[in-house]
C-alpha positions as a LaTeX table, in Angstrom:
\begin{tabular}{lrrr}
\hline
Residue & $x$ (\AA) & $y$ (\AA) & $z$ (\AA) \\
\hline
Met1 & 206.13 & $-50.64$ & $-94.50$ \\
Ala2 & 206.01 & $-54.13$ & $-96.34$ \\
Tyr3 & 206.09 & $-55.36$ & $-99.37$ \\
Phe4 & 204.93 & $-58.79$ & $-101.29$ \\
Glu5 & 204.73 & $-60.26$ & $-104.76$ \\
His6 & 202.05 & $-61.15$ & $-106.50$ \\
Asp7 & 201.78 & $-61.89$ & $-110.32$ \\
Gly8 & 205.71 & $-60.41$ & $-111.26$ \\
Cys9 & 204.37 & $-57.32$ & $-109.14$ \\
Arg10 & 205.60 & $-56.00$ & $-105.95$ \\
Leu11 & 203.05 & $-54.39$ & $-103.78$ \\
His12 & 203.04 & $-52.03$ & $-100.88$ \\
Tyr13 & 201.04 & $-51.97$ & $-97.72$ \\
Glu14 & 200.97 & $-51.44$ & $-94.34$ \\
Glu15 & 199.11 & $-52.38$ & $-90.92$ \\
His16 & 198.35 & $-50.84$ & $-87.97$ \\
Gly17 & 196.59 & $-51.87$ & $-84.61$ \\
Glu18 & 195.84 & $-55.16$ & $-83.41$ \\
Gly19 & 192.37 & $-57.12$ & $-83.99$ \\
Thr20 & 190.07 & $-58.41$ & $-86.51$ \\
Pro21 & 191.30 & $-56.98$ & $-89.92$ \\
Val22 & 189.87 & $-54.24$ & $-91.51$ \\
Leu23 & 191.43 & $-53.80$ & $-95.34$ \\
Leu24 & 191.51 & $-50.10$ & $-96.63$ \\
Val25 & 191.42 & $-50.04$ & $-100.33$ \\
His26 & 191.94 & $-46.65$ & $-102.03$ \\
Gly27 & 190.56 & $-45.28$ & $-105.09$ \\
Leu28 & 191.93 & $-44.24$ & $-108.78$ \\
Gly29 & 194.93 & $-42.58$ & $-108.99$ \\
Ser30 & 195.62 & $-42.00$ & $-105.36$ \\
Ser31 & 197.28 & $-44.75$ & $-102.67$ \\
Gly32 & 196.98 & $-46.18$ & $-99.10$ \\
Leu33 & 197.35 & $-42.05$ & $-97.99$ \\
Asp34 & 193.45 & $-41.86$ & $-98.57$ \\
Trp35 & 192.88 & $-43.45$ & $-95.04$ \\
Glu36 & 195.50 & $-40.87$ & $-92.93$ \\
Leu37 & 192.48 & $-39.43$ & $-90.79$ \\
Gln38 & 190.92 & $-43.25$ & $-90.69$ \\
Val39 & 193.72 & $-45.67$ & $-89.76$ \\
Pro40 & 194.58 & $-43.97$ & $-86.40$ \\
Val41 & 191.36 & $-43.73$ & $-85.05$ \\
Leu42 & 190.13 & $-47.72$ & $-86.44$ \\
Ala43 & 193.50 & $-49.04$ & $-85.24$ \\
Glu44 & 192.35 & $-48.62$ & $-81.73$ \\
Arg45 & 190.16 & $-51.35$ & $-82.26$ \\
Tyr46 & 191.12 & $-53.36$ & $-85.74$ \\
Arg47 & 194.12 & $-54.73$ & $-87.19$ \\
Val48 & 194.51 & $-51.86$ & $-90.16$ \\
Ile49 & 195.85 & $-52.89$ & $-93.65$ \\
Val50 & 196.54 & $-50.36$ & $-96.07$ \\
Val51 & 196.90 & $-51.43$ & $-99.54$ \\
Asp52 & 198.43 & $-49.61$ & $-102.50$ \\
Ile53 & 197.06 & $-51.19$ & $-105.52$ \\
Arg54 & 198.87 & $-51.80$ & $-107.96$ \\
Gly55 & 199.95 & $-48.55$ & $-110.27$ \\
His56 & 199.58 & $-47.14$ & $-107.18$ \\
Gly57 & 202.04 & $-45.26$ & $-104.69$ \\
Arg58 & 205.18 & $-47.60$ & $-103.34$ \\
Ser59 & 203.55 & $-50.29$ & $-105.35$ \\
Asp60 & 205.15 & $-51.49$ & $-108.32$ \\
Lys61 & 203.87 & $-50.17$ & $-111.72$ \\
Pro62 & 204.27 & $-52.74$ & $-114.38$ \\
Arg63 & 203.98 & $-51.61$ & $-118.23$ \\
Gln64 & 200.66 & $-53.62$ & $-118.79$ \\
Arg65 & 196.73 & $-53.55$ & $-118.93$ \\
Tyr66 & 194.68 & $-53.75$ & $-116.00$ \\
Ser67 & 191.99 & $-54.61$ & $-114.59$ \\
Ile68 & 190.29 & $-54.85$ & $-111.73$ \\
Ala69 & 189.62 & $-58.25$ & $-111.74$ \\
Gly70 & 193.62 & $-58.09$ & $-111.80$ \\
Phe71 & 193.57 & $-55.68$ & $-108.94$ \\
Thr72 & 191.28 & $-57.49$ & $-107.10$ \\
Ala73 & 193.87 & $-60.88$ & $-107.35$ \\
Asp74 & 196.12 & $-58.67$ & $-105.85$ \\
Val75 & 193.86 & $-58.06$ & $-103.00$ \\
Val76 & 192.74 & $-61.90$ & $-102.42$ \\
Ala77 & 196.77 & $-62.59$ & $-102.59$ \\
Leu78 & 197.48 & $-59.98$ & $-99.91$ \\
Ile79 & 194.15 & $-62.05$ & $-97.51$ \\
Glu80 & 196.04 & $-64.39$ & $-97.97$ \\
His81 & 199.40 & $-63.92$ & $-97.55$ \\
Leu82 & 199.07 & $-62.10$ & $-94.34$ \\
Glu83 & 196.44 & $-65.20$ & $-93.50$ \\
Leu84 & 194.05 & $-62.87$ & $-92.42$ \\
Gly85 & 190.99 & $-64.87$ & $-92.67$ \\
Pro86 & 187.17 & $-63.15$ & $-93.46$ \\
Thr87 & 188.01 & $-58.92$ & $-93.28$ \\
His88 & 186.48 & $-56.31$ & $-93.27$ \\
Leu89 & 186.61 & $-54.63$ & $-96.39$ \\
Val90 & 186.44 & $-50.76$ & $-96.89$ \\
Gly91 & 186.22 & $-49.52$ & $-100.65$ \\
Leu92 & 186.78 & $-45.86$ & $-101.57$ \\
Ser93 & 185.56 & $-45.30$ & $-105.64$ \\
Met94 & 187.69 & $-47.92$ & $-107.86$ \\
Gly95 & 188.47 & $-49.37$ & $-104.84$ \\
Gly96 & 184.93 & $-49.81$ & $-103.73$ \\
Met97 & 184.22 & $-51.98$ & $-107.08$ \\
Ile98 & 187.13 & $-53.90$ & $-106.30$ \\
Gly99 & 185.14 & $-54.44$ & $-103.13$ \\
Phe100 & 182.06 & $-55.31$ & $-105.24$ \\
Gln101 & 184.20 & $-57.76$ & $-107.36$ \\
Leu102 & 185.99 & $-59.24$ & $-104.61$ \\
Ala103 & 182.14 & $-60.03$ & $-102.53$ \\
Val104 & 180.50 & $-61.48$ & $-105.88$ \\
Asp105 & 184.55 & $-63.89$ & $-106.36$ \\
Arg106 & 185.07 & $-64.86$ & $-103.26$ \\
Pro107 & 182.11 & $-64.18$ & $-100.75$ \\
Arg108 & 183.98 & $-66.20$ & $-97.71$ \\
Leu109 & 187.34 & $-64.31$ & $-97.71$ \\
Leu110 & 184.29 & $-61.18$ & $-96.55$ \\
Arg111 & 183.18 & $-60.65$ & $-93.15$ \\
Ser112 & 181.85 & $-57.66$ & $-94.10$ \\
Leu113 & 182.02 & $-54.89$ & $-97.20$ \\
Cys114 & 181.80 & $-50.95$ & $-97.14$ \\
Val115 & 181.37 & $-49.61$ & $-100.28$ \\
Val116 & 182.50 & $-45.36$ & $-99.93$ \\
Asn117 & 181.42 & $-43.11$ & $-103.27$ \\
Ser118 & 181.56 & $-45.94$ & $-105.75$ \\
Ala119 & 179.16 & $-48.67$ & $-107.90$ \\
Pro120 & 179.03 & $-51.94$ & $-109.02$ \\
Glu121 & 179.40 & $-51.22$ & $-112.57$ \\
Val122 & 180.64 & $-48.26$ & $-115.69$ \\
Lys123 & 178.95 & $-49.17$ & $-118.69$ \\
Val124 & 179.32 & $-46.80$ & $-121.24$ \\
Arg125 & 175.65 & $-46.84$ & $-122.82$ \\
Thr126 & 174.64 & $-44.03$ & $-124.04$ \\
Ala127 & 175.23 & $-40.92$ & $-126.34$ \\
Asn128 & 175.80 & $-38.90$ & $-123.01$ \\
Asp129 & 177.88 & $-41.51$ & $-121.34$ \\
Tyr130 & 180.20 & $-42.16$ & $-123.90$ \\
Trp131 & 180.58 & $-38.11$ & $-124.28$ \\
Gln132 & 181.35 & $-37.70$ & $-120.66$ \\
Trp133 & 183.88 & $-40.94$ & $-121.25$ \\
Ala134 & 185.72 & $-39.47$ & $-123.74$ \\
Lys135 & 185.76 & $-36.24$ & $-122.47$ \\
Arg136 & 187.63 & $-37.72$ & $-119.51$ \\
Trp137 & 189.52 & $-39.74$ & $-121.26$ \\
Ser138 & 191.10 & $-36.94$ & $-123.59$ \\
Leu139 & 191.61 & $-34.82$ & $-120.83$ \\
Ala140 & 193.56 & $-37.60$ & $-118.70$ \\
Arg141 & 195.58 & $-37.83$ & $-121.90$ \\
Leu142 & 196.23 & $-34.22$ & $-122.65$ \\
Leu143 & 196.65 & $-32.51$ & $-118.76$ \\
Ser144 & 199.63 & $-32.97$ & $-116.82$ \\
Leu145 & 199.14 & $-34.85$ & $-113.51$ \\
Asn146 & 199.66 & $-31.79$ & $-111.37$ \\
Ser147 & 197.06 & $-29.98$ & $-113.44$ \\
Ile148 & 194.52 & $-32.89$ & $-113.19$ \\
Gly149 & 194.90 & $-32.66$ & $-109.28$ \\
Lys150 & 194.78 & $-29.24$ & $-109.13$ \\
Ala151 & 191.42 & $-29.33$ & $-110.88$ \\
Leu152 & 190.23 & $-32.31$ & $-108.30$ \\
Gly153 & 191.43 & $-30.95$ & $-105.91$ \\
Ser154 & 189.45 & $-27.16$ & $-106.62$ \\
Met155 & 186.19 & $-29.98$ & $-107.35$ \\
Leu156 & 186.25 & $-32.01$ & $-104.69$ \\
Phe157 & 187.66 & $-29.62$ & $-101.79$ \\
Pro158 & 186.23 & $-26.45$ & $-102.46$ \\
Lys159 & 185.72 & $-24.25$ & $-99.27$ \\
Pro160 & 188.60 & $-21.63$ & $-98.39$ \\
Glu161 & 189.05 & $-23.80$ & $-95.30$ \\
Gln162 & 190.31 & $-26.75$ & $-97.46$ \\
Ala163 & 193.07 & $-25.29$ & $-98.82$ \\
Glu164 & 195.42 & $-27.63$ & $-96.94$ \\
Leu165 & 193.46 & $-30.68$ & $-98.62$ \\
Arg166 & 193.72 & $-29.15$ & $-101.91$ \\
Arg167 & 197.26 & $-28.46$ & $-102.00$ \\
Lys168 & 197.50 & $-32.36$ & $-100.61$ \\
Met169 & 195.37 & $-33.31$ & $-102.99$ \\
Thr170 & 197.40 & $-31.66$ & $-106.10$ \\
Glu171 & 200.85 & $-32.90$ & $-104.76$ \\
Arg172 & 200.05 & $-36.15$ & $-104.48$ \\
Trp173 & 198.09 & $-36.91$ & $-107.87$ \\
Ala174 & 201.43 & $-35.68$ & $-109.42$ \\
Arg175 & 203.25 & $-37.76$ & $-107.92$ \\
Asn176 & 201.23 & $-40.70$ & $-109.92$ \\
Asp177 & 202.72 & $-42.25$ & $-113.39$ \\
Lys178 & 200.70 & $-41.10$ & $-115.99$ \\
Arg179 & 200.78 & $-44.40$ & $-118.18$ \\
Ala180 & 199.63 & $-46.07$ & $-115.09$ \\
Tyr181 & 197.16 & $-43.59$ & $-114.02$ \\
Leu182 & 196.15 & $-44.34$ & $-117.86$ \\
Ala183 & 195.52 & $-47.99$ & $-117.60$ \\
Ser184 & 193.80 & $-48.44$ & $-114.28$ \\
Phe185 & 191.66 & $-45.76$ & $-115.88$ \\
Asp186 & 190.54 & $-47.82$ & $-118.74$ \\
Ala187 & 190.55 & $-50.33$ & $-115.94$ \\
Ile188 & 187.34 & $-49.27$ & $-114.64$ \\
Val189 & 185.39 & $-48.93$ & $-118.02$ \\
Asp190 & 183.23 & $-50.35$ & $-118.95$ \\
Trp191 & 183.84 & $-53.36$ & $-115.93$ \\
Gly192 & 180.60 & $-53.79$ & $-114.04$ \\
Val193 & 179.40 & $-56.99$ & $-111.87$ \\
Gln194 & 175.67 & $-55.94$ & $-111.15$ \\
Glu195 & 174.19 & $-58.95$ & $-112.29$ \\
Arg196 & 175.75 & $-61.01$ & $-109.17$ \\
Leu197 & 174.83 & $-58.42$ & $-106.91$ \\
Ser198 & 172.83 & $-61.08$ & $-105.37$ \\
Ala199 & 175.58 & $-63.45$ & $-104.59$ \\
Ile200 & 177.08 & $-60.97$ & $-102.27$ \\
Thr201 & 176.48 & $-62.65$ & $-98.82$ \\
Cys202 & 177.99 & $-60.49$ & $-95.82$ \\
Pro203 & 176.35 & $-57.85$ & $-94.00$ \\
Thr204 & 177.41 & $-54.06$ & $-96.96$ \\
Leu205 & 177.75 & $-50.61$ & $-96.23$ \\
Ile206 & 177.00 & $-48.54$ & $-99.05$ \\
Val207 & 178.14 & $-44.95$ & $-98.00$ \\
Ser208 & 177.42 & $-42.05$ & $-100.49$ \\
Ala209 & 178.35 & $-38.23$ & $-100.20$ \\
Asp210 & 174.93 & $-36.03$ & $-101.17$ \\
Arg211 & 177.23 & $-34.01$ & $-103.49$ \\
Asp212 & 178.86 & $-37.39$ & $-105.25$ \\
Tyr213 & 179.73 & $-37.55$ & $-108.95$ \\
Thr214 & 176.82 & $-40.03$ & $-108.99$ \\
Pro215 & 173.47 & $-39.35$ & $-107.49$ \\
Val216 & 172.86 & $-40.56$ & $-104.56$ \\
Ser217 & 169.15 & $-42.47$ & $-106.54$ \\
Leu218 & 172.05 & $-44.82$ & $-108.73$ \\
Lys219 & 173.08 & $-45.51$ & $-104.97$ \\
Gln220 & 169.11 & $-46.61$ & $-103.93$ \\
Ser221 & 168.76 & $-48.73$ & $-107.10$ \\
Tyr222 & 172.07 & $-51.44$ & $-106.51$ \\
Val223 & 171.84 & $-51.16$ & $-102.68$ \\
Lys224 & 168.53 & $-52.65$ & $-103.39$ \\
Leu225 & 170.17 & $-56.04$ & $-105.24$ \\
Ile226 & 171.97 & $-56.97$ & $-102.18$ \\
Pro227 & 170.39 & $-59.17$ & $-99.67$ \\
Asp228 & 171.70 & $-57.81$ & $-96.68$ \\
Ala229 & 172.93 & $-53.92$ & $-97.49$ \\
Arg230 & 172.01 & $-50.52$ & $-96.13$ \\
Leu231 & 172.64 & $-47.17$ & $-97.51$ \\
Val232 & 174.13 & $-43.71$ & $-95.86$ \\
Val233 & 174.09 & $-40.29$ & $-97.46$ \\
Ile234 & 176.67 & $-38.04$ & $-95.38$ \\
Asn235 & 175.80 & $-34.26$ & $-96.14$ \\
Asp236 & 177.72 & $-31.40$ & $-97.18$ \\
Ser237 & 180.38 & $-33.90$ & $-98.57$ \\
Arg238 & 181.68 & $-35.06$ & $-102.02$ \\
His239 & 183.61 & $-37.91$ & $-104.14$ \\
Ala240 & 186.53 & $-37.80$ & $-101.20$ \\
Thr241 & 184.11 & $-38.36$ & $-97.44$ \\
Pro242 & 187.01 & $-40.36$ & $-95.67$ \\
Leu243 & 188.78 & $-37.10$ & $-96.01$ \\
Asp244 & 186.11 & $-34.01$ & $-96.73$ \\
Gln245 & 183.82 & $-35.51$ & $-93.53$ \\
Pro246 & 185.91 & $-37.49$ & $-91.44$ \\
Gln247 & 184.68 & $-37.16$ & $-88.18$ \\
Val248 & 181.18 & $-38.60$ & $-89.83$ \\
Phe249 & 182.27 & $-41.07$ & $-92.28$ \\
Asn250 & 184.34 & $-42.95$ & $-88.53$ \\
Arg251 & 181.32 & $-42.52$ & $-86.63$ \\
Thr252 & 179.05 & $-44.53$ & $-89.62$ \\
Leu253 & 181.99 & $-46.83$ & $-90.31$ \\
Leu254 & 182.59 & $-47.61$ & $-86.86$ \\
Glu255 & 179.24 & $-48.34$ & $-85.49$ \\
Phe256 & 178.77 & $-50.46$ & $-88.72$ \\
Leu257 & 181.72 & $-52.92$ & $-88.29$ \\
Ser258 & 181.11 & $-52.76$ & $-84.34$ \\
Ala259 & 177.27 & $-54.11$ & $-85.23$ \\
Val260 & 178.42 & $-56.28$ & $-87.68$ \\
Glu261 & 181.10 & $-57.71$ & $-84.89$ \\
Thr262 & 178.13 & $-58.40$ & $-82.10$ \\
Thr263 & 176.01 & $-60.50$ & $-84.56$ \\
Thr264 & 178.90 & $-62.49$ & $-85.60$ \\
Gln265 & 179.52 & $-63.57$ & $-82.06$ \\
Asp266 & 175.35 & $-64.05$ & $-81.89$ \\
His267 & 175.52 & $-66.53$ & $-84.05$ \\
\hline
\end{tabular}
């Protein structure tokens, strides 16, 4: 367990294994525990760094407005603090947004980018967008974190054999700081870098669950805007693919990282 300071905030991270660095960035309302089924597998070949974004996990939860750009600056500070050089970054959901922001702002810091169940923008445009956003915003404020965790657990892990995943989700969600969770939720809405995707220079893997919140077609449309990107769809999976389909996800990620490493060595 390790900490570093950036911009008045103490941030928690962990390191496992050795080799080329792979940085894992979790989603909204979660923590580095998102990656518990990836870390042991990745650490056999890579130096794995798992971070808790400010407002989450064991990192500080300052009372302030949060932004994707601010979260990204924290990640840049961690890369510089550990002197990682160009790193592989894997981001889930909000972590994917941080990955996109980093890839367009500081392309030299990335060796590759893997974005899981995410998008390069969250814009409220239509009446339906506004209604969906207002509904989620209100529920997030009205419900207890325990209730939100329970509801998300049943939605993300609906199968009878996923009872343990549902239990963990509820328990972990309840540990969130409500104010920091809401500030992070607000950071996502109206953020976007879609018009800058052509600036992403590193090899990019977009992973989509077949039953993610947003349709596969959304990922198909934006993957075309990234110069060196491909899309992999993982079947029988929902928003938390690394947890509900760990074997398929780990194999997909390892093949991608290995291909990037081989290509880099050839050049």
